[in-house]
Short mmCIF file of C-alpha atoms and ligand atoms in Angstrom, two decimals:
data_model
loop_
_atom_site.label_atom_id
_atom_site.label_comp_id
_atom_site.label_asym_id
_atom_site.label_seq_id
_atom_site.Cartn_x
_atom_site.Cartn_y
_atom_site.Cartn_z
CA MET A 1 0.14 0.26 -0.01
CA ASN A 2 1.54 3.53 -1.02
CA LEU A 3 0.88 6.04 1.80
CA SER A 4 1.64 9.95 2.06
CA ILE A 5 1.81 10.81 5.22
CA LEU A 6 0.81 14.51 6.11
CA GLY A 7 3.10 15.58 9.05
CA SER A 8 5.52 12.76 9.16
CA THR A 9 8.11 14.76 11.73
CA GLY A 10 5.50 14.53 14.55
CA SER A 11 4.44 11.94 17.39
CA ILE A 12 1.93 10.06 14.79
CA GLY A 13 4.14 10.96 11.75
CA THR A 14 7.02 8.87 13.04
CA GLN A 15 4.89 6.29 14.64
CA THR A 16 3.46 5.46 11.32
CA LEU A 17 6.98 5.55 9.53
CA ASP A 18 7.84 2.95 12.50
CA ILE A 19 5.38 0.76 11.23
CA VAL A 20 6.37 1.12 7.71
CA ARG A 21 9.91 -0.09 8.97
CA GLY A 22 8.46 -3.18 10.43
CA PHE A 23 6.17 -3.98 7.51
CA PRO A 24 8.33 -3.10 4.36
CA GLU A 25 6.52 -5.60 2.14
CA LYS A 26 3.12 -4.22 3.01
CA PHE A 27 3.79 -0.22 2.90
CA LYS A 28 5.79 1.99 0.34
CA VAL A 29 5.89 5.73 1.33
CA VAL A 30 5.28 8.05 -1.61
CA GLY A 31 5.12 11.31 0.25
CA LEU A 32 6.12 13.29 3.25
CA THR A 33 5.39 16.62 4.87
CA THR A 34 6.83 18.65 8.12
CA ASN A 35 5.68 21.73 9.27
CA ARG A 36 9.65 22.94 9.76
CA GLN A 37 11.49 19.85 11.06
CA ILE A 38 13.62 19.54 8.00
CA ASN A 39 16.52 17.65 9.48
CA LEU A 40 14.36 14.90 10.62
CA LEU A 41 12.53 15.16 7.20
CA LYS A 42 15.85 14.85 5.54
CA LYS A 43 16.54 11.55 7.29
CA GLN A 44 13.00 10.24 6.36
CA ILE A 45 13.94 10.73 2.88
CA VAL A 46 17.07 8.90 2.64
CA GLU A 47 15.52 6.15 4.51
CA PHE A 48 12.07 5.77 2.71
CA GLU A 49 12.47 7.53 -0.75
CA PRO A 50 9.36 9.17 -1.09
CA GLU A 51 9.01 10.18 -4.36
CA ALA A 52 7.84 14.23 -2.94
CA VAL A 53 7.71 16.18 -0.13
CA ALA A 54 6.49 19.11 1.54
CA VAL A 55 7.61 21.79 3.94
CA MET A 56 4.81 24.01 5.35
CA ASN A 57 7.02 26.86 6.47
CA GLU A 58 8.76 28.66 3.54
CA ALA A 59 11.79 29.39 4.62
CA LYS A 60 12.86 26.15 5.69
CA ALA A 61 11.10 24.70 2.30
CA ALA A 62 13.99 26.98 0.59
CA GLU A 63 16.70 25.65 3.21
CA LEU A 64 15.35 22.20 2.00
CA LYS A 65 15.32 22.88 -1.85
CA LYS A 66 18.84 23.78 -1.83
CA GLU A 67 20.34 20.36 -1.01
CA ASN A 68 20.61 18.11 -3.68
CA LEU A 69 17.44 15.38 -2.82
CA SER A 70 16.48 12.72 -4.62
CA CYS A 71 12.56 13.86 -4.38
CA LYS A 72 10.48 16.99 -5.44
CA VAL A 73 10.11 19.60 -2.76
CA TYR A 74 7.21 21.39 -2.34
CA SER A 75 6.04 24.35 0.11
CA GLY A 76 3.17 25.80 2.01
CA LEU A 77 -0.14 24.58 2.35
CA ASP A 78 -0.03 23.95 -1.50
CA GLY A 79 2.71 21.81 -1.17
CA LEU A 80 0.69 20.05 1.59
CA ILE A 81 -2.07 19.51 -0.82
CA LYS A 82 0.07 18.19 -3.43
CA ILE A 83 1.36 15.29 -1.27
CA ALA A 84 -2.12 14.58 -0.10
CA SER A 85 -3.00 14.04 -3.97
CA LEU A 86 -0.11 12.05 -5.20
CA GLU A 87 -1.13 9.88 -7.93
CA LYS A 88 0.48 7.03 -6.45
CA ALA A 89 -0.80 7.39 -2.80
CA GLU A 90 -3.40 5.10 -2.19
CA THR A 91 -4.12 5.86 1.51
CA VAL A 92 -3.35 9.55 3.07
CA VAL A 93 -2.60 9.46 6.87
CA SER A 94 -3.38 13.22 8.01
CA ALA A 95 -1.51 13.98 10.99
CA VAL A 96 -0.52 17.52 10.86
CA VAL A 97 -1.46 19.47 14.18
CA GLY A 98 -4.75 21.77 13.96
CA GLU A 99 -6.89 23.17 11.61
CA ILE A 100 -4.45 23.46 9.18
CA GLY A 101 -4.98 19.91 8.10
CA ILE A 102 -8.64 20.88 6.58
CA LYS A 103 -7.68 21.77 3.31
CA PRO A 104 -5.09 18.75 2.54
CA THR A 105 -7.26 16.19 4.03
CA LEU A 106 -10.42 17.67 1.64
CA ALA A 107 -8.01 17.55 -1.24
CA ALA A 108 -7.06 13.74 -0.37
CA ILE A 109 -10.85 12.78 -0.23
CA GLU A 110 -11.31 14.77 -3.64
CA HIS A 111 -9.12 12.33 -5.00
CA GLN A 112 -10.37 9.32 -3.15
CA LYS A 113 -7.56 8.47 -1.21
CA THR A 114 -8.36 6.09 1.94
CA ILE A 115 -7.96 8.64 4.81
CA ALA A 116 -5.97 7.62 8.04
CA LEU A 117 -7.08 10.56 10.08
CA ALA A 118 -5.27 11.46 13.32
CA ASN A 119 -5.70 15.35 12.91
CA LYS A 120 -9.28 15.72 15.01
CA GLU A 121 -9.36 19.58 14.38
CA THR A 122 -10.28 18.53 11.02
CA LEU A 123 -13.68 16.94 12.23
CA VAL A 124 -14.10 19.53 14.93
CA ALA A 125 -13.95 22.58 12.27
CA ALA A 126 -15.21 21.00 9.42
CA GLY A 127 -16.97 17.55 10.36
CA GLU A 128 -20.30 18.27 8.29
CA LYS A 129 -18.19 19.13 4.85
CA VAL A 130 -15.67 16.25 5.36
CA MET A 131 -18.15 13.64 6.04
CA LYS A 132 -20.22 14.78 3.14
CA LEU A 133 -17.54 14.58 0.79
CA ALA A 134 -16.10 11.58 1.99
CA LYS A 135 -19.79 9.91 1.17
CA GLU A 136 -19.95 11.42 -2.08
CA LYS A 137 -16.71 10.05 -3.24
CA ASN A 138 -17.05 6.74 -1.47
CA VAL A 139 -13.99 7.32 0.69
CA GLU A 140 -13.32 5.73 3.82
CA ILE A 141 -12.44 7.55 6.86
CA ARG A 142 -10.54 5.50 9.09
CA PRO A 143 -9.77 7.06 12.79
CA VAL A 144 -6.19 6.98 13.94
CA ASP A 145 -7.15 8.77 17.34
CA SER A 146 -7.03 5.67 19.83
CA GLU A 147 -10.52 6.36 21.42
CA HIS A 148 -12.26 6.48 17.72
CA SER A 149 -10.25 3.37 16.78
CA ALA A 150 -11.79 1.69 19.77
CA ILE A 151 -15.41 2.75 19.07
CA TRP A 152 -14.82 1.95 15.29
CA GLN A 153 -13.59 -1.81 16.43
CA CYS A 154 -16.45 -1.84 19.12
CA LEU A 155 -18.97 -0.95 16.25
CA ARG A 156 -18.44 -4.35 14.41
CA SER A 157 -20.24 -5.78 17.08
CA GLY A 158 -23.85 -4.64 16.05
CA LYS A 159 -25.74 -2.44 13.67
CA ARG A 160 -26.49 1.09 14.15
CA SER A 161 -29.83 0.81 15.57
CA GLU A 162 -28.26 -1.22 18.25
CA ILE A 163 -26.10 0.99 19.79
CA LYS A 164 -27.62 2.46 23.07
CA LYS A 165 -24.52 5.14 24.04
CA VAL A 166 -20.92 5.06 23.20
CA CYS A 167 -18.60 5.62 26.45
CA LEU A 168 -15.55 7.88 24.94
CA THR A 169 -12.63 7.14 27.92
CA ALA A 170 -10.52 10.09 29.18
CA SER A 171 -7.26 9.59 31.02
CA GLY A 172 -7.95 12.80 32.96
CA GLY A 173 -4.30 14.04 32.10
CA PRO A 174 -1.85 14.80 34.23
CA PHE A 175 -3.59 16.92 36.83
CA TRP A 176 -6.54 14.06 37.67
CA ASP A 177 -5.56 13.37 41.01
CA LYS A 178 -7.06 16.28 43.16
CA ALA A 179 -5.03 15.45 46.18
CA LYS A 180 -1.88 16.01 44.24
CA TRP A 181 -3.48 18.40 42.33
CA PRO A 182 -5.57 21.07 44.10
CA LEU A 183 -7.38 23.62 42.19
CA GLU A 184 -5.01 26.21 44.01
CA LYS A 185 -1.65 24.55 42.94
CA LEU A 186 -2.79 24.30 39.28
CA LYS A 187 -2.71 28.27 39.29
CA ASN A 188 0.85 28.05 39.20
CA VAL A 189 1.63 25.00 37.42
CA ALA A 190 4.50 24.91 35.35
CA LYS A 191 4.75 23.81 31.35
CA LYS A 192 6.74 20.83 32.23
CA ASP A 193 3.98 19.33 34.77
CA VAL A 194 1.58 20.10 31.65
CA LEU A 195 3.91 18.70 29.20
CA ASN A 196 4.32 15.35 31.23
CA HIS A 197 1.55 13.14 30.39
CA PRO A 198 1.20 10.13 32.70
CA ASN A 199 0.23 7.42 29.78
CA TRP A 200 0.80 8.66 26.43
CA ASP A 201 3.77 10.15 24.77
CA MET A 202 2.59 12.62 22.32
CA GLY A 203 3.38 16.17 20.69
CA ALA A 204 3.22 19.42 22.82
CA LYS A 205 -0.37 20.69 21.58
CA ILE A 206 -2.46 17.48 22.15
CA THR A 207 -0.31 16.88 25.88
CA VAL A 208 -1.78 20.45 26.70
CA ASP A 209 -5.35 19.59 25.58
CA SER A 210 -5.46 16.70 27.60
CA ALA A 211 -4.12 18.23 30.36
CA THR A 212 -7.08 20.76 30.07
CA MET A 213 -9.31 18.07 28.80
CA MET A 214 -10.23 19.94 26.00
CA ASN A 215 -8.77 17.20 23.90
CA LYS A 216 -11.56 15.15 25.14
CA GLY A 217 -14.04 17.67 24.32
CA LEU A 218 -12.35 17.72 20.70
CA GLU A 219 -12.78 13.96 20.67
CA PHE A 220 -16.48 14.02 21.81
CA ILE A 221 -16.95 16.42 18.56
CA GLU A 222 -14.87 14.22 16.47
CA ALA A 223 -16.87 11.10 17.61
CA MET A 224 -20.43 12.88 16.62
CA HIS A 225 -19.31 13.24 12.82
CA LEU A 226 -17.03 9.80 12.57
CA PHE A 227 -19.90 8.08 13.53
CA ASP A 228 -23.12 9.93 13.23
CA LEU A 229 -23.79 10.18 16.73
CA SER A 230 -25.88 12.91 18.57
CA SER A 231 -24.25 14.61 21.86
CA GLU A 232 -27.01 12.50 24.04
CA GLU A 233 -25.54 9.28 22.85
CA ILE A 234 -22.04 9.76 23.91
CA GLU A 235 -20.73 9.85 27.42
CA ILE A 236 -17.49 10.84 28.88
CA VAL A 237 -15.78 8.48 31.26
CA VAL A 238 -12.63 9.05 33.24
CA HIS A 239 -10.62 5.94 32.95
CA PRO A 240 -6.89 6.75 34.56
CA GLN A 241 -5.13 3.61 33.39
CA SER A 242 -5.67 4.19 29.57
CA LEU A 243 -6.06 0.63 28.90
CA VAL A 244 -9.61 0.39 28.01
CA HIS A 245 -9.70 2.94 25.04
CA SER A 246 -13.23 3.45 24.75
CA ALA A 247 -16.61 1.18 24.78
CA VAL A 248 -19.85 0.83 23.01
CA GLU A 249 -23.04 -0.31 25.26
CA PHE A 250 -25.87 -1.79 23.02
CA VAL A 251 -29.50 -1.98 23.56
CA ASP A 252 -29.10 -5.36 24.63
CA GLY A 253 -27.01 -4.03 27.72
CA SER A 254 -23.79 -5.73 26.35
CA ILE A 255 -20.86 -3.40 26.73
CA ILE A 256 -18.05 -4.23 23.88
CA ALA A 257 -14.68 -2.34 24.80
CA GLN A 258 -11.22 -2.45 23.06
CA VAL A 259 -8.52 -2.85 25.20
CA SER A 260 -4.91 -2.63 24.37
CA LYS A 261 -1.69 -0.80 25.82
CA PRO A 262 -1.55 2.97 25.52
CA ASP A 263 0.49 2.36 22.34
CA MET A 264 -0.88 4.66 19.36
CA ARG A 265 0.68 1.80 16.90
CA HIS A 266 -1.99 -0.54 17.36
CA ALA A 267 -4.90 2.14 16.36
CA ILE A 268 -2.25 3.21 13.63
CA LEU A 269 -1.86 0.01 12.43
CA TYR A 270 -5.32 -1.32 12.41
CA ALA A 271 -6.39 2.06 10.16
CA LEU A 272 -3.95 0.61 7.65
CA THR A 273 -4.87 -2.74 7.40
CA TYR A 274 -8.28 -2.80 8.33
CA PRO A 275 -10.21 -5.07 8.02
CA GLU A 276 -7.49 -7.30 8.44
CA ARG A 277 -5.65 -7.14 11.87
CA GLN A 278 -2.20 -7.77 11.57
CA ALA A 279 0.19 -9.53 13.85
CA ASN A 280 3.04 -7.67 15.16
CA ASP A 281 5.68 -7.41 17.88
CA PHE A 282 4.34 -4.63 20.13
CA ALA A 283 4.74 -5.30 23.86
CA PRO A 284 1.30 -7.15 24.43
CA LEU A 285 -1.07 -6.04 27.31
CA ASN A 286 -0.76 -8.51 30.20
CA LEU A 287 -4.25 -8.14 31.80
CA PHE A 288 -3.14 -10.00 35.14
CA ASN A 289 -2.70 -7.56 38.29
CA GLN A 290 -4.48 -4.71 36.49
CA THR A 291 -6.92 -2.52 38.26
CA LEU A 292 -9.54 -0.83 35.97
CA GLU A 293 -11.28 2.30 37.41
CA PHE A 294 -13.90 4.36 35.62
CA VAL A 295 -15.09 7.96 37.04
CA LYS A 296 -17.47 10.63 35.95
CA PRO A 297 -15.91 13.78 35.01
CA ASP A 298 -15.68 16.55 37.24
CA LEU A 299 -16.68 19.51 34.94
CA GLU A 300 -16.05 22.08 37.59
CA ARG A 301 -12.27 21.31 37.22
CA TYR A 302 -12.05 21.08 34.11
CA PRO A 303 -13.72 24.22 32.33
CA CYS A 304 -12.24 23.45 28.75
CA LEU A 305 -14.32 20.24 28.83
CA LYS A 306 -17.47 22.05 29.77
CA LEU A 307 -16.92 24.64 26.93
CA ALA A 308 -16.60 22.04 24.49
CA LEU A 309 -19.36 19.85 25.68
CA GLU A 310 -21.41 23.30 25.21
CA CYS A 311 -20.09 23.78 21.97
CA ALA A 312 -20.68 19.89 20.88
CA LYS A 313 -24.77 20.72 21.80
CA LYS A 314 -24.45 24.03 20.11
CA GLY A 315 -23.42 22.85 16.76
CA GLY A 316 -23.11 25.12 14.13
CA GLU A 317 -20.22 27.58 13.55
CA PHE A 318 -19.48 26.79 17.65
CA PRO A 319 -17.12 23.99 17.26
CA ALA A 320 -15.02 25.56 14.82
CA LYS A 321 -14.76 28.45 16.88
CA LEU A 322 -13.69 26.67 19.94
CA ASN A 323 -11.17 24.94 18.27
CA ARG A 324 -9.59 27.91 16.59
CA LEU A 325 -9.89 29.76 20.12
CA ASN A 326 -8.28 26.74 21.61
CA GLU A 327 -5.40 26.61 19.31
CA GLU A 328 -4.95 30.30 19.83
CA ALA A 329 -4.58 30.02 23.44
CA VAL A 330 -2.65 26.37 23.41
CA ALA A 331 -0.32 28.29 21.64
CA LYS A 332 -0.03 31.44 23.89
CA PHE A 333 0.22 29.12 26.59
CA LEU A 334 3.43 27.28 25.38
CA ASN A 335 4.75 30.57 24.66
CA ASP A 336 4.47 31.43 28.20
CA GLU A 337 2.22 34.31 27.55
CA ILE A 338 -0.61 32.82 29.39
CA THR A 339 -0.67 30.51 32.43
CA PHE A 340 -2.45 27.24 32.27
CA LEU A 341 -6.05 28.27 34.33
CA GLU A 342 -5.88 31.12 31.57
CA ILE A 343 -6.30 29.07 28.86
CA SER A 344 -10.14 28.22 29.26
CA GLU A 345 -10.73 31.69 30.44
CA TYR A 346 -9.21 33.31 27.26
CA ILE A 347 -11.45 30.62 25.40
CA GLN A 348 -14.84 31.37 27.57
CA ASN A 349 -13.99 35.10 27.04
CA LYS A 350 -14.01 35.22 23.32
CA LEU A 351 -16.89 32.50 22.74
CA VAL A 352 -20.31 34.19 22.96
CA PHE A 353 -23.17 31.87 23.12
MG1 LIG B 1 -7.16 10.38 21.67
#
């Protein structure tokens, strides 16, 4: 299978390449893109020999173009769109961060590529448009987000009309423990504490989103679009061990859950090999001596999640607006312009219901 990977230098991108490395007879890379990490991209070009790459940042693209590379180098958003539509690409892994992923993903759908979607902002900000086009073009959108991959797998157990409720699990992030992190202490939380997720190793933006639980709010909206669910049909369940990646309750009272190690490669590989399951050498989960807890989220402690659920319910322009304000707020936090608790304040103040 020929792959174009949008965002190949990020967390999902590098893990996708790790899979390609493990199954060279199954996957071939034809296109790669990065925002600005050209040194890593260069190494990936040498190892995977894509026919073309794109660099979002124009200055960095110009720098890369000066090198004597074996592949074409495109730049900017048009470059990303080019890589998303490469003739040889059969599946496009959309793993860029933020709403910048929308146009390339739409272009890939337009060209009838199978989509392995890790970029949740695409569905949050443009879900209706993306799903409608995918339907028109008869294109499969396969989730790479671990929770959505879990729901997708659980849904194979029953029909749409048999779903009672989808349980979207959340780790709760690094500040879940109220005793260790009372609200008072969260006021002065350091960036390194926020970026220190207990279970998952991810990029900076999603790690901050995970600490505020905005990530779960975005995933809630993502799930509504992917599986055509109303907000009443999804329930968020905090599960600090991150072993149950989500579950679906059916009308007969059976709850089917997907359980595995918190290793994104499971979700990536399943999206790439669906409907087959591919044997692999990832460290397996040992169920012995595991304790699984499930708790209701405290919305007062997680104002970002509360805002996201309100936007999910309201629909219309609100999810896109929420997503944009969150991207701004997280960038400001990572740039030391606002504190951790000011992230939700920043969004709330600009979000007029
Ligand atoms: Mg997730």
